Amino acid sequence: MINQISNSSNTIITPFAQKINSQLTKKNINVLQVNLGKRCNLSCNHCHVEASPKRTEELSPQICEQLIELIERFPEIQIVDLTGGAPEMNYGFKSLVAAARKNQKQVIVRSNLTIYFENGFGDLPEYFAQNQIRVVASLPCYLADNVDKMRGDGVFTASIKALQWLNQLGYGTDANLICDLVYNPQLPNSEKFSLTPEQSKLEKDYKLFLKENFNVIFNHLFTITNLPVGRTLFHLERKKLYSGYLQFLESHFNESTVEHLMCRDQLSVDYLGNVYDCDFNQMMNLPAKTANGENITVAKLLTSGSLNLIDEIQTADYCYGCTAGCGSSCGGALL
């Protein structure tokens, strides 16, 4: 259980474990999410991974082989979710795709789209289509100015070109070629906090605007709350908004989301082979633990012959971001 946190308004943030009044436990694991490293061609201001072109951390051959063995040995893993950084830039990307597809698992790549235009990565759209990879692409707004403010000059234009490329290959029309987009709200600069818009309505707005203006189509829109982790945390602290934002998230806690939290059926693995309950815990160095308090690694999973070593999911104050309003996950709203 985490400690209570006081903010400048003398308000108290209730520890998340106390708020739900029970242990948060795992269900059957069916998602393996792997962060291949922090190398990326972009440096987005909301990135909770703090990825950038200057980062060099990435998967090692040894950990890659352990992950391939994990994929091969555990049929209950139905989805292999590859993220980064730009996952395509980091060691082991295509090896993990090959292992997952060989074992009839769905592969998700969390792509920034602009990577397709970097030297050495121009084969990616065709590679994705050939392997029926589900593309989950960041497009935090359908307006160019907002996207470029968050992700860098020219990113919106490059993203649109990438989506048109994917559409030409059948993404958005072929049932086996799924392309989803991810919406993130702008980072707050005042205490006028707001939750993400209603997902289905915003999806309709995205689809109408992108079709009419760029002839772009996609399958689903995922709305994801900005959790106070990574660069979002630094921004909130710099603006002296951190405690107020946490209070806002807690005030919108929705108990109905807890049953559907992404941490309950997934394992998150970092490039060093450490296991976490979710990507946010990974970035905040809150590892998954066994019943006797030992940190879990991919090697330990392989040695034990089981994915079910976690007695209780590790929680923290930022868990309110996933449980506020309609909830938030790597797959968008929970309700």
Tab-separated table of N, CA, C and O in Angstrom, residues 28-116:
chain	number	residue	atom	x	y	z
A	28	ASN	N	-6.545	-14.719	-15.611
A	28	ASN	CA	-5.686	-15.520	-16.490
A	28	ASN	C	-4.907	-14.605	-17.428
A	28	ASN	O	-5.490	-13.725	-18.068
A	29	ILE	N	-3.606	-14.816	-17.503
A	29	ILE	CA	-2.758	-13.989	-18.359
A	29	ILE	C	-2.957	-14.377	-19.819
A	29	ILE	O	-2.844	-15.542	-20.183
A	30	ASN	N	-3.280	-13.380	-20.666
A	30	ASN	CA	-3.355	-13.662	-22.100
A	30	ASN	C	-2.633	-12.635	-22.962
A	30	ASN	O	-2.578	-12.778	-24.186
A	31	VAL	N	-2.083	-11.586	-22.323
A	31	VAL	CA	-1.358	-10.553	-23.061
A	31	VAL	C	0.066	-10.453	-22.545
A	31	VAL	O	0.291	-10.323	-21.335
A	32	LEU	N	1.022	-10.527	-23.456
A	32	LEU	CA	2.432	-10.287	-23.134
A	32	LEU	C	2.828	-8.993	-23.817
A	32	LEU	O	2.915	-8.921	-25.046
A	33	GLN	N	3.032	-7.946	-23.025
A	33	GLN	CA	3.453	-6.659	-23.582
A	33	GLN	C	4.944	-6.478	-23.322
A	33	GLN	O	5.406	-6.590	-22.189
A	34	VAL	N	5.686	-6.217	-24.386
A	34	VAL	CA	7.142	-6.101	-24.292
A	34	VAL	C	7.575	-4.707	-24.712
A	34	VAL	O	7.269	-4.259	-25.827
A	35	ASN	N	8.281	-4.013	-23.823
A	35	ASN	CA	8.917	-2.752	-24.183
A	35	ASN	C	10.336	-3.063	-24.640
A	35	ASN	O	11.184	-3.439	-23.843
A	36	LEU	N	10.575	-2.927	-25.956
A	36	LEU	CA	11.846	-3.341	-26.536
A	36	LEU	C	12.976	-2.365	-26.272
A	36	LEU	O	14.138	-2.698	-26.512
A	37	GLY	N	12.658	-1.182	-25.803
A	37	GLY	CA	13.712	-0.223	-25.505
A	37	GLY	C	13.249	1.205	-25.660
A	37	GLY	O	12.094	1.480	-26.000
A	38	LYS	N	14.152	2.137	-25.409
A	38	LYS	CA	13.810	3.559	-25.388
A	38	LYS	C	14.262	4.314	-26.632
A	38	LYS	O	14.087	5.532	-26.716
A	39	ARG	N	14.841	3.609	-27.602
A	39	ARG	CA	15.226	4.259	-28.853
A	39	ARG	C	13.983	4.666	-29.632
A	39	ARG	O	13.071	3.875	-29.814
A	40	CYS	N	13.964	5.913	-30.096
A	40	CYS	CA	12.817	6.407	-30.855
A	40	CYS	C	13.280	7.546	-31.751
A	40	CYS	O	14.240	8.256	-31.419
A	41	ASN	N	12.615	7.733	-32.860
A	41	ASN	CA	12.949	8.846	-33.749
A	41	ASN	C	12.231	10.132	-33.343
A	41	ASN	O	12.486	11.191	-33.919
A	42	LEU	N	11.335	10.044	-32.356
A	42	LEU	CA	10.633	11.215	-31.850
A	42	LEU	C	10.928	11.406	-30.363
A	42	LEU	O	11.422	10.501	-29.696
A	43	SER	N	10.565	12.600	-29.870
A	43	SER	CA	10.711	12.897	-28.447
A	43	SER	C	9.466	13.658	-27.996
A	43	SER	O	9.497	14.869	-27.785
A	44	CYS	N	8.349	12.940	-27.868
A	44	CYS	CA	7.042	13.556	-27.600
A	44	CYS	C	6.967	14.090	-26.177
A	44	CYS	O	7.477	13.467	-25.242
A	45	ASN	N	6.281	15.240	-26.019
A	45	ASN	CA	6.296	15.884	-24.699
A	45	ASN	C	5.426	15.188	-23.675
A	45	ASN	O	5.498	15.496	-22.487
A	46	HIS	N	4.597	14.218	-24.092
A	46	HIS	CA	3.755	13.495	-23.139
A	46	HIS	C	4.235	12.059	-22.922
A	46	HIS	O	3.575	11.284	-22.237
A	47	CYS	N	5.390	11.702	-23.487
A	47	CYS	CA	5.849	10.310	-23.482
A	47	CYS	C	6.177	9.833	-22.070
A	47	CYS	O	7.088	10.332	-21.424
A	48	HIS	N	5.446	8.818	-21.601
A	48	HIS	CA	5.702	8.304	-20.254
A	48	HIS	C	6.951	7.423	-20.214
A	48	HIS	O	7.476	7.136	-19.147
A	49	VAL	N	7.441	7.012	-21.397
A	49	VAL	CA	8.648	6.192	-21.480
A	49	VAL	C	9.911	7.057	-21.507
A	49	VAL	O	11.015	6.571	-21.270
A	50	GLU	N	9.740	8.351	-21.809
A	50	GLU	CA	10.861	9.287	-21.968
A	50	GLU	C	11.789	8.843	-23.096
A	50	GLU	O	13.012	9.000	-23.026
A	51	ALA	N	11.212	8.304	-24.148
A	51	ALA	CA	11.989	7.844	-25.296
A	51	ALA	C	12.435	9.037	-26.143
A	51	ALA	O	11.812	10.095	-26.126
A	52	SER	N	13.517	8.840	-26.903
A	52	SER	CA	14.009	9.901	-27.794
A	52	SER	C	15.114	9.345	-28.683
A	52	SER	O	15.623	8.234	-28.445
A	53	PRO	N	15.521	10.098	-29.707
A	53	PRO	CA	16.635	9.661	-30.563
A	53	PRO	C	17.964	9.540	-29.813
A	53	PRO	O	18.886	8.881	-30.299
A	54	LYS	N	18.052	10.164	-28.634
A	54	LYS	CA	19.299	10.126	-27.867
A	54	LYS	C	19.407	8.896	-26.970
A	54	LYS	O	20.488	8.600	-26.459
A	55	ARG	N	18.306	8.184	-26.765
A	55	ARG	CA	18.326	7.026	-25.887
A	55	ARG	C	18.904	5.818	-26.631
A	55	ARG	O	18.686	5.638	-27.832
A	56	THR	N	19.609	4.987	-25.918
A	56	THR	CA	20.255	3.816	-26.532
A	56	THR	C	19.821	2.498	-25.901
A	56	THR	O	20.172	1.432	-26.405
A	57	GLU	N	19.061	2.546	-24.804
A	57	GLU	CA	18.671	1.320	-24.117
A	57	GLU	C	17.758	0.481	-25.010
A	57	GLU	O	16.790	0.993	-25.561
A	58	GLU	N	18.081	-0.814	-25.128
A	58	GLU	CA	17.242	-1.698	-25.928
A	58	GLU	C	17.438	-3.144	-25.496
A	58	GLU	O	18.349	-3.486	-24.746
A	59	LEU	N	16.559	-3.988	-26.008
A	59	LEU	CA	16.577	-5.420	-25.728
A	59	LEU	C	17.935	-6.026	-26.085
A	59	LEU	O	18.563	-5.627	-27.067
A	60	SER	N	18.363	-7.015	-25.302
A	60	SER	CA	19.597	-7.740	-25.599
A	60	SER	C	19.255	-9.063	-26.275
A	60	SER	O	18.130	-9.569	-26.146
A	61	PRO	N	20.201	-9.664	-27.008
A	61	PRO	CA	19.943	-10.972	-27.622
A	61	PRO	C	19.520	-12.024	-26.601
A	61	PRO	O	18.647	-12.850	-26.885
A	62	GLN	N	20.113	-12.009	-25.413
A	62	GLN	CA	19.774	-12.999	-24.388
A	62	GLN	C	18.321	-12.883	-23.952
A	62	GLN	O	17.593	-13.882	-23.881
A	63	ILE	N	17.867	-11.653	-23.661
A	63	ILE	CA	16.483	-11.457	-23.224
A	63	ILE	C	15.525	-11.744	-24.371
A	63	ILE	O	14.438	-12.299	-24.165
A	64	CYS	N	15.927	-11.409	-25.576
A	64	CYS	CA	15.097	-11.713	-26.745
A	64	CYS	C	14.852	-13.215	-26.860
A	64	CYS	O	13.713	-13.657	-27.091
A	65	GLU	N	15.889	-14.004	-26.669
A	65	GLU	CA	15.743	-15.467	-26.739
A	65	GLU	C	14.837	-15.979	-25.631
A	65	GLU	O	14.023	-16.892	-25.846
A	66	GLN	N	14.932	-15.396	-24.444
A	66	GLN	CA	14.046	-15.801	-23.349
A	66	GLN	C	12.591	-15.485	-23.684
A	66	GLN	O	11.691	-16.292	-23.407
A	67	LEU	N	12.358	-14.337	-24.297
A	67	LEU	CA	10.998	-13.958	-24.663
A	67	LEU	C	10.438	-14.874	-25.747
A	67	LEU	O	9.257	-15.251	-25.707
A	68	ILE	N	11.278	-15.240	-26.695
A	68	ILE	CA	10.840	-16.174	-27.739
A	68	ILE	C	10.448	-17.511	-27.109
A	68	ILE	O	9.421	-18.106	-27.465
A	69	GLU	N	11.250	-17.974	-26.153
A	69	GLU	CA	10.917	-19.224	-25.461
A	69	GLU	C	9.602	-19.095	-24.703
A	69	GLU	O	8.780	-20.025	-24.685
A	70	LEU	N	9.387	-17.942	-24.089
A	70	LEU	CA	8.143	-17.698	-23.356
A	70	LEU	C	6.945	-17.772	-24.308
A	70	LEU	O	5.930	-18.405	-24.008
A	71	ILE	N	7.080	-17.137	-25.461
A	71	ILE	CA	6.008	-17.138	-26.461
A	71	ILE	C	5.722	-18.561	-26.934
A	71	ILE	O	4.560	-18.955	-27.118
A	72	GLU	N	6.779	-19.356	-27.119
A	72	GLU	CA	6.617	-20.719	-27.633
A	72	GLU	C	6.047	-21.675	-26.594
A	72	GLU	O	5.290	-22.598	-26.926
A	73	ARG	N	6.366	-21.459	-25.314
A	73	ARG	CA	5.998	-22.425	-24.282
A	73	ARG	C	4.626	-22.204	-23.670
A	73	ARG	O	4.064	-23.135	-23.068
A	74	PHE	N	4.074	-21.004	-23.806
A	74	PHE	CA	2.830	-20.703	-23.097
A	74	PHE	C	1.709	-20.373	-24.082
A	74	PHE	O	1.587	-19.226	-24.531
A	75	PRO	N	0.886	-21.374	-24.404
A	75	PRO	CA	-0.202	-21.145	-25.365
A	75	PRO	C	-1.251	-20.166	-24.863
A	75	PRO	O	-2.006	-19.606	-25.668
A	76	GLU	N	-1.314	-19.951	-23.530
A	76	GLU	CA	-2.317	-19.026	-23.006
A	76	GLU	C	-2.042	-17.571	-23.415
A	76	GLU	O	-2.931	-16.721	-23.364
A	77	ILE	N	-0.790	-17.288	-23.813
A	77	ILE	CA	-0.497	-15.960	-24.346
A	77	ILE	C	-1.130	-15.856	-25.731
A	77	ILE	O	-0.722	-16.528	-26.667
A	78	GLN	N	-2.146	-15.030	-25.842
A	78	GLN	CA	-2.863	-14.870	-27.105
A	78	GLN	C	-2.399	-13.658	-27.902
A	78	GLN	O	-2.512	-13.628	-29.128
A	79	ILE	N	-1.882	-12.647	-27.187
A	79	ILE	CA	-1.488	-11.386	-27.825
A	79	ILE	C	-0.068	-11.029	-27.393
A	79	ILE	O	0.255	-11.054	-26.201
A	80	VAL	N	0.771	-10.713	-28.370
A	80	VAL	CA	2.109	-10.179	-28.103
A	80	VAL	C	2.088	-8.714	-28.539
A	80	VAL	O	1.940	-8.404	-29.725
A	81	ASP	N	2.221	-7.842	-27.565
A	81	ASP	CA	2.047	-6.396	-27.748
A	81	ASP	C	3.424	-5.741	-27.651
A	81	ASP	O	4.033	-5.717	-26.587
A	82	LEU	N	3.912	-5.216	-28.781
A	82	LEU	CA	5.275	-4.687	-28.853
A	82	LEU	C	5.261	-3.166	-28.820
A	82	LEU	O	4.616	-2.505	-29.633
A	83	THR	N	6.008	-2.624	-27.854
A	83	THR	CA	6.029	-1.183	-27.672
A	83	THR	C	7.450	-0.713	-27.434
A	83	THR	O	8.385	-1.494	-27.428
A	84	GLY	N	7.619	0.580	-27.246
A	84	GLY	CA	8.941	1.154	-27.057
A	84	GLY	C	8.820	2.443	-26.256
A	84	GLY	O	7.924	2.548	-25.426
A	85	GLY	N	9.626	3.421	-26.616
A	85	GLY	CA	10.293	3.786	-27.830
A	85	GLY	C	9.486	3.496	-29.080
A	85	GLY	O	8.311	3.220	-29.060
A	86	ALA	N	10.190	3.610	-30.183
A	86	ALA	CA	9.645	3.068	-31.419
A	86	ALA	C	10.063	1.605	-31.444
A	86	ALA	O	11.245	1.306	-31.622
A	87	PRO	N	9.141	0.664	-31.222
A	87	PRO	CA	9.555	-0.738	-31.097
A	87	PRO	C	10.313	-1.233	-32.324
A	87	PRO	O	11.234	-2.046	-32.201
A	88	GLU	N	9.953	-0.700	-33.496
A	88	GLU	CA	10.577	-1.151	-34.739
A	88	GLU	C	12.068	-0.826	-34.802
A	88	GLU	O	12.812	-1.449	-35.567
A	89	MET	N	12.522	0.160	-34.015
A	89	MET	CA	13.924	0.580	-34.042
A	89	MET	C	14.808	-0.257	-33.125
A	89	MET	O	16.035	-0.193	-33.225
A	90	ASN	N	14.191	-1.001	-32.223
A	90	ASN	CA	14.949	-1.669	-31.174
A	90	ASN	C	15.199	-3.137	-31.491
A	90	ASN	O	14.430	-3.785	-32.202
A	91	TYR	N	16.294	-3.661	-30.949
A	91	TYR	CA	16.724	-5.036	-31.226
A	91	TYR	C	15.603	-6.033	-30.916
A	91	TYR	O	14.898	-5.908	-29.924
A	92	GLY	N	15.457	-7.016	-31.787
A	92	GLY	CA	14.565	-8.132	-31.530
A	92	GLY	C	13.168	-7.987	-32.077
A	92	GLY	O	12.355	-8.932	-31.974
A	93	PHE	N	12.854	-6.834	-32.665
A	93	PHE	CA	11.477	-6.596	-33.103
A	93	PHE	C	10.980	-7.674	-34.063
A	93	PHE	O	9.975	-8.350	-33.811
A	94	LYS	N	11.696	-7.879	-35.161
A	94	LYS	CA	11.215	-8.840	-36.158
A	94	LYS	C	11.345	-10.284	-35.666
A	94	LYS	O	10.544	-11.146	-36.053
A	95	SER	N	12.291	-10.551	-34.798
A	95	SER	CA	12.416	-11.900	-34.231
A	95	SER	C	11.209	-12.247	-33.371
A	95	SER	O	10.687	-13.372	-33.418
A	96	LEU	N	10.745	-11.281	-32.589
A	96	LEU	CA	9.571	-11.512	-31.743
A	96	LEU	C	8.297	-11.618	-32.579
A	96	LEU	O	7.414	-12.434	-32.277
A	97	VAL	N	8.209	-10.809	-33.631
A	97	VAL	CA	7.064	-10.926	-34.542
A	97	VAL	C	7.020	-12.325	-35.146
A	97	VAL	O	5.972	-12.985	-35.170
A	98	ALA	N	8.170	-12.803	-35.627
A	98	ALA	CA	8.227	-14.120	-36.267
A	98	ALA	C	7.815	-15.227	-35.297
A	98	ALA	O	7.055	-16.135	-35.652
A	99	ALA	N	8.308	-15.148	-34.058
A	99	ALA	CA	7.974	-16.171	-33.061
A	99	ALA	C	6.483	-16.154	-32.738
A	99	ALA	O	5.841	-17.208	-32.624
A	100	ALA	N	5.924	-14.965	-32.593
A	100	ALA	CA	4.509	-14.852	-32.255
A	100	ALA	C	3.623	-15.362	-33.385
A	100	ALA	O	2.669	-16.109	-33.154
A	101	ARG	N	3.939	-14.970	-34.600
A	101	ARG	CA	3.114	-15.391	-35.724
A	101	ARG	C	3.243	-16.905	-35.961
A	101	ARG	O	2.260	-17.577	-36.280
A	102	LYS	N	4.432	-17.440	-35.780
A	102	LYS	CA	4.642	-18.884	-35.918
A	102	LYS	C	3.763	-19.654	-34.941
A	102	LYS	O	3.304	-20.771	-35.242
A	103	ASN	N	3.520	-19.051	-33.781
A	103	ASN	CA	2.722	-19.709	-32.755
A	103	ASN	C	1.280	-19.191	-32.712
A	103	ASN	O	0.601	-19.321	-31.692
A	104	GLN	N	0.826	-18.654	-33.844
A	104	GLN	CA	-0.566	-18.239	-34.029
A	104	GLN	C	-1.057	-17.230	-32.992
A	104	GLN	O	-2.190	-17.295	-32.526
A	105	LYS	N	-0.185	-16.303	-32.633
A	105	LYS	CA	-0.588	-15.258	-31.697
A	105	LYS	C	-0.781	-13.938	-32.449
A	105	LYS	O	-0.082	-13.665	-33.419
A	106	GLN	N	-1.727	-13.150	-31.980
A	106	GLN	CA	-1.904	-11.818	-32.565
A	106	GLN	C	-0.734	-10.939	-32.146
A	106	GLN	O	-0.297	-10.973	-30.990
A	107	VAL	N	-0.230	-10.147	-33.084
A	107	VAL	CA	0.848	-9.202	-32.786
A	107	VAL	C	0.309	-7.787	-32.911
A	107	VAL	O	-0.319	-7.426	-33.913
A	108	ILE	N	0.556	-6.996	-31.883
A	108	ILE	CA	0.263	-5.564	-31.910
A	108	ILE	C	1.581	-4.810	-31.926
A	108	ILE	O	2.489	-5.124	-31.151
A	109	VAL	N	1.701	-3.834	-32.816
A	109	VAL	CA	2.846	-2.930	-32.766
A	109	VAL	C	2.323	-1.534	-32.485
A	109	VAL	O	1.394	-1.052	-33.140
A	110	ARG	N	2.877	-0.912	-31.471
A	110	ARG	CA	2.486	0.452	-31.103
A	110	ARG	C	3.433	1.401	-31.830
A	110	ARG	O	4.543	1.662	-31.391
A	111	SER	N	2.949	1.881	-32.970
A	111	SER	CA	3.793	2.599	-33.925
A	111	SER	C	3.536	4.098	-33.886
A	111	SER	O	2.388	4.537	-33.749
A	112	ASN	N	4.598	4.879	-34.055
A	112	ASN	CA	4.421	6.331	-34.145
A	112	ASN	C	4.200	6.789	-35.592
A	112	ASN	O	4.097	7.981	-35.859
A	113	LEU	N	4.139	5.845	-36.532
A	113	LEU	CA	3.863	6.081	-37.952
A	113	LEU	C	5.014	6.756	-38.697
A	113	LEU	O	5.328	6.386	-39.832
A	114	THR	N	5.643	7.743	-38.083
A	114	THR	CA	6.696	8.489	-38.777
A	114	THR	C	7.951	7.658	-39.006
A	114	THR	O	8.780	8.013	-39.846
A	115	ILE	N	8.089	6.564	-38.290
A	115	ILE	CA	9.269	5.706	-38.414
A	115	ILE	C	9.405	5.162	-39.831
A	115	ILE	O	10.505	4.871	-40.298
A	116	TYR	N	8.291	5.030	-40.574
A	116	TYR	CA	8.326	4.455	-41.920
A	116	TYR	C	9.164	5.301	-42.878
A	116	TYR	O	9.605	4.808	-43.917
